[in-house]
Coordinates of C-alpha atoms in Angstrom, one line a residue:
G1 CA 0.0 0.0 0.0
N2 CA 2.8 2.4 0.9
Q3 CA 4.6 1.6 -2.4
K4 CA 1.4 2.3 -4.3
A5 CA 0.9 5.5 -2.6
T6 CA 4.5 6.5 -3.3
H7 CA 4.1 5.6 -6.9
S8 CA 1.1 7.6 -7.1
E9 CA 2.8 10.6 -5.6
N10 CA 5.7 10.2 -8.0
S11 CA 3.3 10.0 -10.9
Q12 CA 1.5 13.1 -9.8
G13 CA 4.8 14.9 -9.3
K14 CA 5.9 14.0 -12.9
K15 CA 2.5 15.2 -14.2
S16 CA 2.8 18.5 -12.5
Q17 CA 6.4 18.9 -13.8
H18 CA 5.3 18.2 -17.3
A19 CA 2.3 20.6 -17.0
E20 CA 4.7 23.4 -15.8
E21 CA 7.0 22.7 -18.6
A22 CA 4.2 22.9 -21.2
I23 CA 3.0 26.2 -19.7
F24 CA 6.6 27.5 -19.8
Y25 CA 7.1 26.5 -23.5
M26 CA 3.7 27.8 -24.5
N27 CA 4.8 31.2 -22.9
C28 CA 8.1 31.0 -24.7
R29 CA 6.5 30.4 -28.1
A30 CA 3.8 33.1 -27.5
A31 CA 6.4 35.8 -26.9
Y32 CA 8.6 34.6 -29.8
L33 CA 5.9 34.6 -32.3
T34 CA 4.8 38.1 -31.3
V35 CA 8.1 39.3 -32.8
L36 CA 9.0 36.6 -35.4
K37 CA 6.8 34.8 -38.0
S38 CA 7.9 31.3 -37.0
S39 CA 9.7 29.6 -34.2
L40 CA 12.1 28.3 -36.9
E41 CA 13.0 32.0 -37.8
N42 CA 16.1 33.2 -35.9
I43 CA 16.6 36.3 -33.9
K44 CA 19.0 38.4 -36.0
S45 CA 19.8 41.5 -33.9
K46 CA 20.2 42.7 -30.3
E47 CA 17.1 44.8 -30.8
Q48 CA 15.0 41.8 -31.8
L49 CA 16.4 40.0 -28.7
S50 CA 15.4 42.8 -26.5
L51 CA 11.9 42.9 -27.9
V52 CA 11.2 39.2 -27.7
L53 CA 12.5 39.3 -24.1
Q54 CA 10.2 42.1 -23.2
Q55 CA 7.2 40.2 -24.7
A56 CA 8.0 37.4 -22.3
G57 CA 7.7 39.8 -19.3
R58 CA 11.6 40.4 -18.9
N59 CA 13.2 43.8 -18.7
P60 CA 16.7 43.1 -19.9
S61 CA 19.5 45.6 -19.4
Q62 CA 22.1 46.2 -22.0
K63 CA 24.5 44.1 -19.9
T64 CA 22.1 41.2 -20.1
I65 CA 21.7 41.6 -23.8
N66 CA 25.5 41.7 -24.3
K67 CA 25.8 38.6 -22.3
Y68 CA 23.8 36.6 -24.8
W69 CA 24.6 38.5 -28.0
T70 CA 28.4 38.5 -27.9
T71 CA 30.9 39.8 -30.6
Q72 CA 30.7 36.4 -32.3
T73 CA 26.9 36.1 -32.4
T74 CA 25.2 36.3 -35.7
S75 CA 21.8 34.8 -34.7
L76 CA 19.9 33.0 -31.9
N77 CA 17.2 30.4 -32.4
F78 CA 14.1 29.4 -30.5
D79 CA 16.1 27.0 -28.4
D80 CA 18.5 29.7 -27.3
F81 CA 15.6 31.9 -26.4
C82 CA 14.1 29.3 -24.2
D83 CA 17.5 28.9 -22.6
I84 CA 17.8 32.6 -21.9
L85 CA 14.3 32.7 -20.4
K86 CA 15.2 29.9 -18.0
K87 CA 18.1 31.8 -16.8
E88 CA 16.6 35.4 -16.8
K89 CA 13.8 35.1 -14.2
P90 CA 11.3 37.9 -14.1
A91 CA 11.9 40.3 -11.2
T92 CA 9.9 39.8 -8.1
K93 CA 8.3 42.5 -6.1
N94 CA 10.6 41.8 -3.1
E95 CA 13.7 42.1 -5.4
L96 CA 12.4 45.5 -6.8
L97 CA 11.7 46.8 -3.3
E98 CA 15.1 45.7 -2.1
A99 CA 16.7 47.7 -5.0
F100 CA 14.6 50.8 -4.1
G101 CA 15.4 50.3 -0.4
K102 CA 19.1 50.8 -1.1
I103 CA 18.3 54.2 -2.5
D104 CA 15.7 55.0 0.2
T105 CA 18.2 54.8 3.1
D106 CA 15.6 56.5 5.5
K107 CA 13.1 53.7 4.7
A108 CA 10.4 56.2 4.2
G109 CA 8.9 54.3 1.3
Y110 CA 9.4 57.3 -1.1
I111 CA 12.1 58.6 -3.5
L112 CA 12.5 62.0 -4.9
H113 CA 11.9 62.4 -8.7
D114 CA 15.2 64.2 -9.3
E115 CA 17.1 61.5 -7.2
L116 CA 15.5 58.7 -9.4
C117 CA 16.2 60.6 -12.5
K118 CA 20.0 61.1 -11.5
I119 CA 20.4 57.4 -10.6
L120 CA 18.9 56.2 -13.8
T121 CA 21.0 58.4 -16.0
T122 CA 24.3 58.0 -14.2
R123 CA 24.6 54.5 -12.7
G124 CA 24.9 51.0 -14.0
D125 CA 23.1 50.6 -17.4
K126 CA 22.7 54.3 -17.9
M127 CA 19.4 55.5 -19.6
T128 CA 18.8 58.5 -21.7
W129 CA 16.6 61.3 -20.5
E130 CA 14.0 60.4 -23.1
E131 CA 13.8 56.8 -21.5
V132 CA 13.7 58.1 -18.0
T133 CA 10.9 60.6 -19.0
S134 CA 8.9 57.7 -20.6
I135 CA 9.0 55.8 -17.3
T136 CA 8.4 58.7 -14.9
K137 CA 5.2 59.7 -17.0
Q138 CA 3.7 56.4 -15.9
A139 CA 4.7 56.8 -12.3
E140 CA 2.6 58.7 -9.8
F141 CA 4.7 61.4 -8.0
N142 CA 2.9 63.4 -5.4
C143 CA 2.9 67.2 -5.1
S144 CA 6.3 67.2 -3.4
G145 CA 7.9 65.3 -6.3
K146 CA 8.1 62.0 -4.3
L147 CA 7.4 58.6 -5.8
D148 CA 5.7 55.8 -3.7
Y149 CA 7.9 53.0 -5.0
N150 CA 5.7 50.3 -3.6
K151 CA 2.9 51.3 -6.0
F152 CA 5.4 51.7 -8.8
C153 CA 6.6 48.2 -8.3
E154 CA 3.0 47.0 -8.5
L155 CA 2.6 49.0 -11.8
Y156 CA 5.8 47.4 -13.2
L157 CA 4.7 43.9 -12.4
T158 CA 1.2 44.5 -13.8
T159 CA 2.5 45.9 -17.1
S160 CA 5.0 42.9 -17.4
E161 CA 2.2 40.4 -16.9
Q162 CA 0.0 42.2 -19.4
C163 CA 2.7 41.8 -22.2
C164 CA 2.7 38.0 -21.4
K165 CA -1.1 37.8 -21.5
A166 CA -1.3 39.7 -24.8
A167 CA 1.2 37.3 -26.3
R168 CA -0.6 34.2 -25.2
A169 CA -4.0 35.7 -26.3
R170 CA -2.5 36.1 -29.9
L171 CA -1.3 32.5 -29.8
E172 CA -4.7 31.1 -28.6
T173 CA -6.7 33.0 -31.2
D174 CA -4.4 31.7 -34.1
P175 CA -5.1 28.0 -34.9
R176 CA -1.9 27.8 -37.0
L177 CA 0.3 28.9 -34.1
R178 CA -1.7 27.0 -31.5
Q179 CA -0.4 23.7 -33.1
Q180 CA 3.2 24.6 -32.2
H181 CA 2.8 24.6 -28.5
F182 CA 5.3 21.9 -27.9
G183 CA 8.7 23.2 -26.8
N184 CA 12.0 21.6 -26.0
Q185 CA 14.6 21.5 -23.2
P186 CA 17.6 23.3 -24.5
G187 CA 21.1 22.9 -23.1
N188 CA 24.2 25.0 -22.8
F189 CA 25.2 24.4 -26.4
S190 CA 21.9 23.9 -28.1
E191 CA 22.0 26.4 -30.9
G192 CA 20.8 25.0 -34.2
I193 CA 23.8 25.0 -36.7
T194 CA 22.7 25.4 -40.3
L195 CA 24.4 22.9 -42.5
P196 CA 26.3 23.6 -45.8
V197 CA 25.6 21.4 -48.9
S198 CA 24.3 18.1 -47.8
K199 CA 26.9 15.3 -48.0
P200 CA 26.8 11.5 -46.9
S201 CA 27.5 11.0 -43.2
P202 CA 30.6 9.1 -42.4
R203 CA 30.6 5.8 -40.6
V204 CA 26.8 5.4 -40.7
S205 CA 25.3 2.3 -39.3
R206 CA 21.7 1.1 -39.1
K207 CA 22.5 -1.4 -36.4
T208 CA 22.3 -0.9 -32.7
D209 CA 25.4 -2.9 -31.7
H210 CA 28.4 -1.1 -33.4
K211 CA 31.3 0.0 -31.3
L212 CA 32.0 3.6 -30.2
A213 CA 35.4 3.0 -29.1
K214 CA 37.7 0.0 -28.8
G215 CA 37.0 -2.0 -25.6
D216 CA 33.5 -0.5 -25.1
S217 CA 30.6 -2.9 -24.7
R218 CA 27.2 -2.3 -26.2
A219 CA 23.7 -3.6 -25.7
P220 CA 20.5 -2.5 -27.2
S221 CA 18.3 -0.8 -24.7
R222 CA 14.8 0.7 -25.0
P223 CA 13.4 2.1 -21.8
S224 CA 9.6 1.5 -21.3
S225 CA 8.8 5.2 -22.0
A226 CA 10.2 5.0 -25.4
Q227 CA 7.3 4.3 -27.8
S228 CA 8.2 1.5 -30.2
S229 CA 5.8 2.9 -32.8
K230 CA 7.9 5.9 -33.4
A231 CA 11.3 6.2 -35.2
S232 CA 14.0 5.7 -32.6
T233 CA 17.5 4.5 -31.9
S234 CA 19.3 3.4 -28.8
T235 CA 23.0 3.8 -27.8
T236 CA 24.7 2.1 -24.9
V237 CA 28.4 2.5 -23.8
T238 CA 29.8 0.8 -20.7
V239 CA 33.0 2.6 -19.3
G240 CA 35.1 0.9 -16.7
T241 CA 36.5 2.4 -13.7
S242 CA 40.0 2.7 -15.2
S243 CA 38.9 4.3 -18.4
S244 CA 37.9 7.7 -17.4
R245 CA 41.1 9.6 -16.5
S246 CA 43.9 7.0 -16.7
T247 CA 44.5 7.3 -20.5
K248 CA 48.3 7.4 -20.0
L249 CA 49.0 9.4 -23.3
I250 CA 52.3 11.2 -23.4
I251 CA 51.0 14.5 -24.6
E252 CA 54.4 16.4 -24.1
P253 CA 57.3 13.9 -24.7
D254 CA 60.8 14.7 -23.8
T255 CA 61.6 15.6 -27.4
M256 CA 59.5 18.8 -27.0
K257 CA 61.4 20.2 -24.1
E258 CA 63.5 22.1 -26.6
W259 CA 60.5 23.6 -28.3
Q260 CA 59.6 27.2 -27.8
C261 CA 56.7 27.7 -25.5
A262 CA 54.0 30.3 -24.8
Q263 CA 51.2 30.1 -22.3
S264 CA 48.4 31.9 -20.7
K265 CA 46.1 31.3 -17.7
G266 CA 42.3 31.8 -18.0
C267 CA 39.2 30.9 -16.1
F268 CA 35.6 29.4 -16.7
Y269 CA 33.1 31.5 -14.6
L270 CA 29.7 30.2 -13.8
E271 CA 27.0 32.8 -14.3
E272 CA 24.1 33.2 -11.8
D273 CA 21.8 31.8 -14.5
G274 CA 24.1 28.7 -15.1
E275 CA 25.8 29.9 -18.3
I276 CA 29.6 29.5 -18.5
I277 CA 31.9 32.3 -19.8
S278 CA 35.6 32.1 -20.3
H279 CA 38.6 33.8 -21.8
K280 CA 39.2 33.4 -25.5
Y281 CA 42.6 33.6 -27.2
R282 CA 44.3 34.4 -30.4
L283 CA 47.4 32.4 -31.4
H284 CA 49.9 33.7 -33.9
L285 CA 52.4 31.5 -35.6
P286 CA 55.0 33.2 -37.7
Q287 CA 55.8 30.1 -39.8
R288 CA 54.5 26.6 -40.3
S289 CA 55.5 24.3 -37.4
A290 CA 54.8 21.2 -35.6
V291 CA 52.9 22.2 -32.4
C292 CA 51.5 20.8 -29.2
I293 CA 48.5 22.6 -27.5
T294 CA 47.3 21.7 -24.0
I295 CA 44.8 22.8 -21.5
K296 CA 44.3 21.7 -17.9
P297 CA 42.8 23.1 -14.6
F298 CA 45.2 25.4 -12.8
S299 CA 46.2 24.6 -9.3
I300 CA 46.6 27.7 -7.3
P301 CA 49.7 27.6 -5.0
Q302 CA 47.9 29.2 -2.1
A303 CA 45.1 26.6 -2.3
Q304 CA 47.3 23.8 -1.2
G305 CA 45.6 21.7 1.4
K306 CA 42.1 23.1 0.5
S307 CA 39.5 21.3 -1.4
C308 CA 40.0 22.3 -5.1
R309 CA 36.8 21.1 -6.6
W310 CA 37.7 22.7 -10.0
L311 CA 40.5 20.2 -10.5
S312 CA 37.9 17.6 -11.6
V313 CA 36.2 19.9 -14.2
D314 CA 36.6 18.7 -17.8
T315 CA 38.4 21.1 -20.1
A316 CA 39.0 21.2 -23.9
L317 CA 40.3 23.7 -26.5
F318 CA 38.9 24.2 -30.0
I319 CA 41.4 25.3 -32.5
L320 CA 39.9 27.6 -35.3
K321 CA 41.7 29.2 -38.2
E322 CA 41.0 32.8 -38.8
S323 CA 39.9 33.8 -42.3
E324 CA 39.0 37.2 -43.8
T325 CA 35.9 37.4 -41.7
Q326 CA 35.7 36.3 -38.0
E327 CA 32.2 34.8 -38.8
N328 CA 33.9 32.2 -41.1
L329 CA 36.4 30.7 -38.6
Q330 CA 37.3 27.1 -39.8
L331 CA 37.5 24.3 -37.3
V332 CA 41.1 22.8 -37.4
S333 CA 40.9 20.3 -34.5
F334 CA 40.4 20.1 -30.8
T335 CA 42.2 18.6 -27.7
E336 CA 41.2 15.0 -27.6
L337 CA 44.4 13.5 -26.1
Q338 CA 44.0 13.0 -22.4
N339 CA 46.5 12.4 -19.6
E340 CA 44.8 12.7 -16.2
E341 CA 43.3 16.2 -16.1
M342 CA 45.3 17.5 -19.1
F343 CA 43.8 17.5 -22.6
G344 CA 46.0 18.1 -25.6
W345 CA 46.4 18.1 -29.5
R346 CA 49.6 17.4 -31.5
G347 CA 49.9 18.3 -35.2
E348 CA 51.2 20.7 -37.7
L349 CA 49.8 24.2 -38.3
G350 CA 50.6 26.6 -41.0
A351 CA 51.7 30.3 -40.4
G352 CA 48.9 32.6 -39.5
V353 CA 46.4 33.5 -36.8
Y354 CA 44.2 31.0 -35.0
W355 CA 41.5 31.2 -32.4
L356 CA 41.7 29.0 -29.3
L357 CA 38.2 28.6 -27.6
P358 CA 38.2 27.0 -24.2
F359 CA 35.2 24.7 -23.5
T360 CA 33.9 22.7 -20.6
T361 CA 30.6 20.6 -20.8
G362 CA 29.1 22.0 -17.7
C363 CA 28.6 18.5 -16.2
R364 CA 31.0 19.3 -13.3
L365 CA 31.0 23.1 -13.3
R366 CA 27.4 23.7 -12.2
K367 CA 25.2 25.2 -9.5
I368 CA 25.3 23.0 -6.3
K369 CA 23.4 23.8 -3.2
T370 CA 25.8 23.4 -0.3
Q371 CA 25.4 24.1 3.5
I372 CA 27.8 26.8 4.7
A373 CA 28.4 26.9 8.4
G374 CA 29.0 30.6 8.6
E375 CA 30.0 33.6 6.6
A376 CA 33.7 34.2 6.5
K377 CA 35.0 37.5 8.0
L378 CA 36.8 39.8 5.4
V379 CA 38.1 42.8 7.5
W380 CA 38.7 43.6 11.1
R381 CA 39.9 46.6 13.1
D382 CA 43.2 46.7 15.0
E383 CA 43.7 48.2 18.5
D384 CA 44.1 51.7 16.9
G385 CA 40.7 51.3 15.0
E386 CA 42.4 50.8 11.6
L387 CA 40.8 48.5 9.2
A388 CA 42.8 45.4 8.0
L389 CA 42.1 42.4 5.9
T390 CA 41.7 39.1 7.7
E391 CA 44.3 36.4 6.9
E392 CA 41.6 34.2 5.3
F393 CA 40.6 37.0 3.0
R394 CA 44.3 37.9 2.1
A395 CA 44.8 34.3 1.1
A396 CA 41.7 34.4 -1.1
L397 CA 42.8 37.6 -2.7
L398 CA 46.3 36.2 -3.4
D399 CA 44.4 33.2 -5.0
V400 CA 42.4 35.7 -7.2
F401 CA 45.7 37.4 -8.0
E402 CA 47.2 34.2 -9.3
T403 CA 44.1 33.4 -11.4
I404 CA 44.0 36.9 -13.1
D405 CA 47.7 37.2 -13.6
L406 CA 47.3 35.6 -17.0
D407 CA 51.0 35.7 -18.2
G408 CA 52.2 34.4 -14.7
N409 CA 54.8 37.2 -14.3
G410 CA 53.7 38.0 -10.8
L411 CA 52.3 41.4 -11.9
L412 CA 49.0 42.7 -13.2
S413 CA 49.2 44.7 -16.4
L414 CA 46.4 47.1 -17.2
E415 CA 45.0 44.6 -19.7
E416 CA 44.9 41.8 -17.1
Y417 CA 43.4 44.1 -14.5
N418 CA 40.6 45.0 -17.0
F419 CA 39.5 41.5 -17.4
F420 CA 39.1 41.4 -13.6
E421 CA 37.2 44.7 -13.6
L422 CA 34.9 43.6 -16.5
R423 CA 34.1 40.4 -14.6
T424 CA 33.5 42.1 -11.2
S425 CA 32.1 45.5 -12.2
G426 CA 31.3 45.3 -15.9
E427 CA 33.6 48.4 -16.5
K428 CA 37.1 49.0 -17.7
C429 CA 39.9 51.0 -16.1
D430 CA 41.4 53.6 -18.6
Q431 CA 44.9 55.0 -18.7
E432 CA 44.0 58.0 -16.6
A433 CA 42.6 55.9 -13.8
W434 CA 45.5 53.5 -14.1
A435 CA 47.8 56.5 -13.5
V436 CA 45.9 57.2 -10.3
C437 CA 46.4 53.7 -9.3
K438 CA 50.1 54.0 -9.8
E439 CA 50.2 57.0 -7.4
N440 CA 48.4 55.2 -4.7
F441 CA 49.4 51.5 -5.0
E442 CA 52.7 49.6 -5.5
M443 CA 53.6 49.0 -9.0
K444 CA 56.5 47.7 -10.9
K445 CA 57.1 48.5 -14.6
N446 CA 53.6 50.0 -14.8
E447 CA 52.1 46.7 -13.5
L448 CA 50.2 46.2 -10.1
T449 CA 52.1 44.1 -7.6
R450 CA 50.5 41.6 -5.2
Q451 CA 50.8 44.1 -2.3
G452 CA 49.3 46.9 -4.5
F453 CA 46.3 44.5 -5.3
L454 CA 45.8 43.9 -1.6
D455 CA 46.1 47.6 -0.7
L456 CA 43.6 48.3 -3.5
N457 CA 41.0 46.0 -1.9
L458 CA 41.7 47.4 1.6
M459 CA 41.1 50.9 0.3
E460 CA 37.6 49.7 -1.1
A461 CA 36.8 48.4 2.4
N462 CA 37.8 51.8 4.0
D463 CA 35.6 53.6 1.4
R464 CA 32.7 51.6 2.7
D465 CA 33.8 52.2 6.3
G466 CA 34.3 48.4 6.9
D467 CA 31.1 47.4 5.1
P468 CA 32.1 44.2 3.2
W469 CA 29.2 44.4 0.7
D470 CA 31.4 45.5 -2.4
L471 CA 34.1 43.1 -1.5
W472 CA 31.6 40.1 -1.4
V473 CA 30.2 41.2 -4.8
T474 CA 33.7 40.9 -6.2
L475 CA 34.3 37.5 -4.6
L476 CA 30.9 36.0 -5.6
S477 CA 31.5 37.2 -9.2
L478 CA 34.7 35.4 -9.2
G479 CA 33.1 32.1 -8.2
Y480 CA 33.6 32.2 -4.4
N481 CA 31.0 31.3 -1.8
K482 CA 30.5 32.9 1.6
A483 CA 33.1 30.4 3.1
L484 CA 35.7 31.7 0.8
E485 CA 35.7 28.5 -1.3
M486 CA 36.1 28.7 -5.1
T487 CA 33.0 26.5 -6.1
E488 CA 31.7 28.3 -9.3
A489 CA 34.8 29.0 -11.3
C490 CA 37.6 26.8 -12.8
P491 CA 41.0 28.4 -13.4
F492 CA 43.0 26.8 -16.3
V493 CA 46.3 27.2 -18.1
V494 CA 46.8 27.0 -21.9
A495 CA 50.2 26.2 -23.3
I496 CA 51.5 26.0 -26.8
R497 CA 54.8 24.5 -27.9
A498 CA 56.1 25.0 -31.4
E499 CA 59.2 23.2 -32.9
R500 CA 60.2 25.9 -35.5
C501 CA 59.0 29.2 -34.3
K502 CA 58.0 31.3 -31.3
P503 CA 54.3 31.1 -30.7
R504 CA 52.4 34.1 -29.3
I505 CA 49.1 33.8 -27.4
K506 CA 46.9 36.7 -26.2
A507 CA 43.7 36.8 -24.3
I508 CA 41.2 38.7 -26.5
S509 CA 37.8 38.5 -24.6
L510 CA 36.0 37.1 -21.5
E511 CA 32.5 36.0 -22.7
A512 CA 30.2 33.0 -23.5
G513 CA 31.2 30.6 -26.1
G514 CA 28.6 31.7 -28.6
S515 CA 27.8 30.3 -32.0
Q516 CA 31.4 29.8 -33.1
L517 CA 32.1 27.4 -30.1
S518 CA 28.6 25.7 -30.6
R519 CA 29.4 25.1 -34.3
A520 CA 32.9 23.8 -33.3
V521 CA 31.6 21.4 -30.8
C522 CA 28.9 20.0 -33.3
R523 CA 31.5 19.6 -36.0
S524 CA 33.9 17.8 -33.8
V525 CA 31.4 15.2 -32.8
V526 CA 30.1 14.7 -36.4
N527 CA 33.7 14.4 -37.7
K528 CA 34.9 12.0 -35.1
G529 CA 31.9 10.2 -33.8
E530 CA 29.9 7.1 -34.9
A531 CA 26.7 7.9 -36.7
K532 CA 23.3 6.0 -36.5
V533 CA 20.3 6.6 -38.6
L534 CA 17.2 7.1 -36.6
D535 CA 15.3 3.9 -37.4
G536 CA 12.3 4.6 -39.7
S537 CA 13.6 8.2 -40.5
E538 CA 16.5 8.2 -43.0
N539 CA 17.2 11.9 -42.8
I540 CA 17.8 12.1 -39.0
F541 CA 21.2 11.1 -37.6
I542 CA 22.5 10.6 -34.0
Y543 CA 26.3 11.1 -33.7
T544 CA 28.0 9.7 -30.5
Y545 CA 31.6 10.4 -29.7
R546 CA 33.6 9.4 -26.6
S547 CA 36.6 11.8 -25.9
G548 CA 38.5 10.7 -22.8
S549 CA 36.2 10.9 -19.8
R550 CA 33.1 12.4 -21.6
I551 CA 30.6 11.3 -24.1
S552 CA 28.9 13.8 -26.6
S553 CA 25.9 13.3 -28.8
V554 CA 24.7 15.5 -31.7
I555 CA 21.5 15.4 -33.7
E556 CA 21.6 16.1 -37.4
N557 CA 18.4 16.9 -39.3
K558 CA 19.0 16.7 -43.1
S559 CA 15.2 16.8 -43.9
E560 CA 13.3 19.9 -45.1
N561 CA 11.2 20.0 -42.0
K562 CA 11.7 20.7 -38.3
V563 CA 11.9 17.7 -36.0
I564 CA 11.3 17.2 -32.3
I565 CA 13.5 14.5 -30.8
H566 CA 12.7 12.9 -27.4
V567 CA 15.9 12.0 -25.4
N568 CA 15.6 9.4 -22.6
N569 CA 18.5 8.5 -20.3
E570 CA 16.6 6.4 -17.7
Q571 CA 18.6 3.3 -18.3
S572 CA 22.0 5.1 -17.8
S573 CA 23.8 4.6 -14.5
N574 CA 26.3 6.5 -12.5
C575 CA 26.0 9.4 -15.1
L576 CA 25.5 13.1 -15.1
N577 CA 24.7 15.4 -18.1
N578 CA 25.0 19.1 -18.8
R579 CA 21.3 19.5 -19.0
G580 CA 20.6 18.2 -15.5
L581 CA 17.6 16.2 -16.8
T582 CA 17.0 12.5 -17.4
V583 CA 14.4 13.0 -20.0
F584 CA 14.0 15.9 -22.3
A585 CA 13.2 17.0 -25.9
V586 CA 14.9 19.1 -28.4
E587 CA 13.7 20.7 -31.6
V588 CA 16.0 20.6 -34.5
A589 CA 15.5 23.0 -37.5
P590 CA 15.6 21.8 -41.0
K591 CA 19.0 21.2 -42.5
S592 CA 20.7 21.8 -39.1
M593 CA 22.5 20.1 -36.3
M594 CA 22.7 20.6 -32.6
V595 CA 24.2 19.1 -29.4
S596 CA 21.9 16.7 -27.8
Q597 CA 23.8 16.3 -24.5
H598 CA 27.3 15.8 -22.9
V599 CA 27.6 13.0 -20.3
M600 CA 30.3 12.2 -17.7
A601 CA 30.7 9.7 -14.9
L602 CA 29.1 10.8 -11.5
N603 CA 31.7 8.8 -9.6
E604 CA 34.8 8.1 -11.6
Q605 CA 35.9 5.4 -9.3
E606 CA 33.0 3.2 -10.4
E607 CA 31.8 1.8 -13.7
W608 CA 29.3 4.0 -15.5
I609 CA 26.9 3.2 -18.3
Y610 CA 25.6 5.6 -20.9
S611 CA 22.3 4.4 -22.3
C612 CA 20.3 6.7 -24.3
V613 CA 17.2 6.4 -26.5
H614 CA 16.5 9.1 -29.1
S615 CA 13.0 9.0 -30.6
L616 CA 11.0 11.1 -33.0
V617 CA 8.1 12.7 -31.4

């Protein structure tokens, strides 16, 4: 009886979850189709992205738009839009009141008209006077020029909800659009990649028992939830306990010790919404040469003895050749050799400029709820009443210094410091401000020393009279939790060795992977992986590729119509994927391909089984 009750509760829970997902995707599609003619039409500009987000009840800042529309973005599809909406939650009344409360220091419940205008036009995502005027016209200021911001918050939320209702109403009244309610569950790299001229897929098999990699065992598997009447295919890979990280490949043999080397540090940062951003690099080779390119998590010296969770994060580098236009970067290769935590690639590259795009699947670098005993103390006052940094905070700041010192020379250049500033404040430090830093903090050769960096943070604490708020904003944006543990970032180091010339590497940006990385990931799986035709549907292919400790799958739709693919991992064991879901669905546009999922072992000390069924909905 208890088992039946539990089963009934689980069934009800699943039904409730499916209902919530259905409503979410209906709202996504309603907002999308208010701006675009079809869910298969792509968003082609920042302005379109802003409009469609507003129709979904969001109020995106320019910083938010820039986060999703990077310098490499040319378009975003419906899957990307759903992903953005999942990350950008609508503002709640409490959040709005809290923001106004920081301005209303007297807690009177009102804010002056002039003060509001000044803040909106001078701070953060600065607005124009015209934009401010359009807002204040809708707000109710009393005769003293004061705004009751509690009422204003209610007006804001009501307007936002009206946008959503209007979009849904349009969807409900159009029978053609109403048939498209079904959505999908996008992942970190779910952008639909339009294919060039169609060509036969390599290594295609219609069987379910071909091998993925030497030594892997396979068995057909169809979970009970996969409907046999629909086109489907199953893939099973069993990976032994010794297969994940003990691929003892000598990536950098002794013969390379005489080769010229260049290297740079970098970092993956986990955003509040779960998106991952990282440094991107430009590599210059003055002449053709044999090269070895590696990436691995970076062990910070000051972190010895501490739990370094990021050392288990998977890393990779995608090597792209620069052409006349950045939009047409060509995938050369990627780091598929593995030795413990290091991934590498060896080969020959011609003279020219290349882009190195770091990548992690997101299987290990993800939001995890942990219990923290207490908040660490950052500053204290000595017997003379002077503020000082605690030893624990000093150690964390020195760890930060090691991470942002990209060239590893023990000093911070203006360029390196600006990556830090962009990450923590969203702004850059110009030459004039850097000159002021030089007057107040220790520098060598116009670069900030470790002591200078510590003193700069102490000055920030003094500016706030000991209030650690701004210091915590900095630490949290760099992946630290309130116990001063780095849990949402993964520092890494990229190294290039060249036999016949001196390579040069330079960090160019700090941003999300974008369409270039998404395209490279898809191409690598299609080029290297084994392909299966979806049984009963000759134009849909599932590519599966195992690279070291991870398995990736890509769906290719060669047909003239969009398809919705149901993905079921219920028979997998000891696995985790980048989507965080066991069962989900993806919509693949005509003549395109997209990542289905990335999978890794949950516990590398035990055998893990990847068993996945892809079926056509």
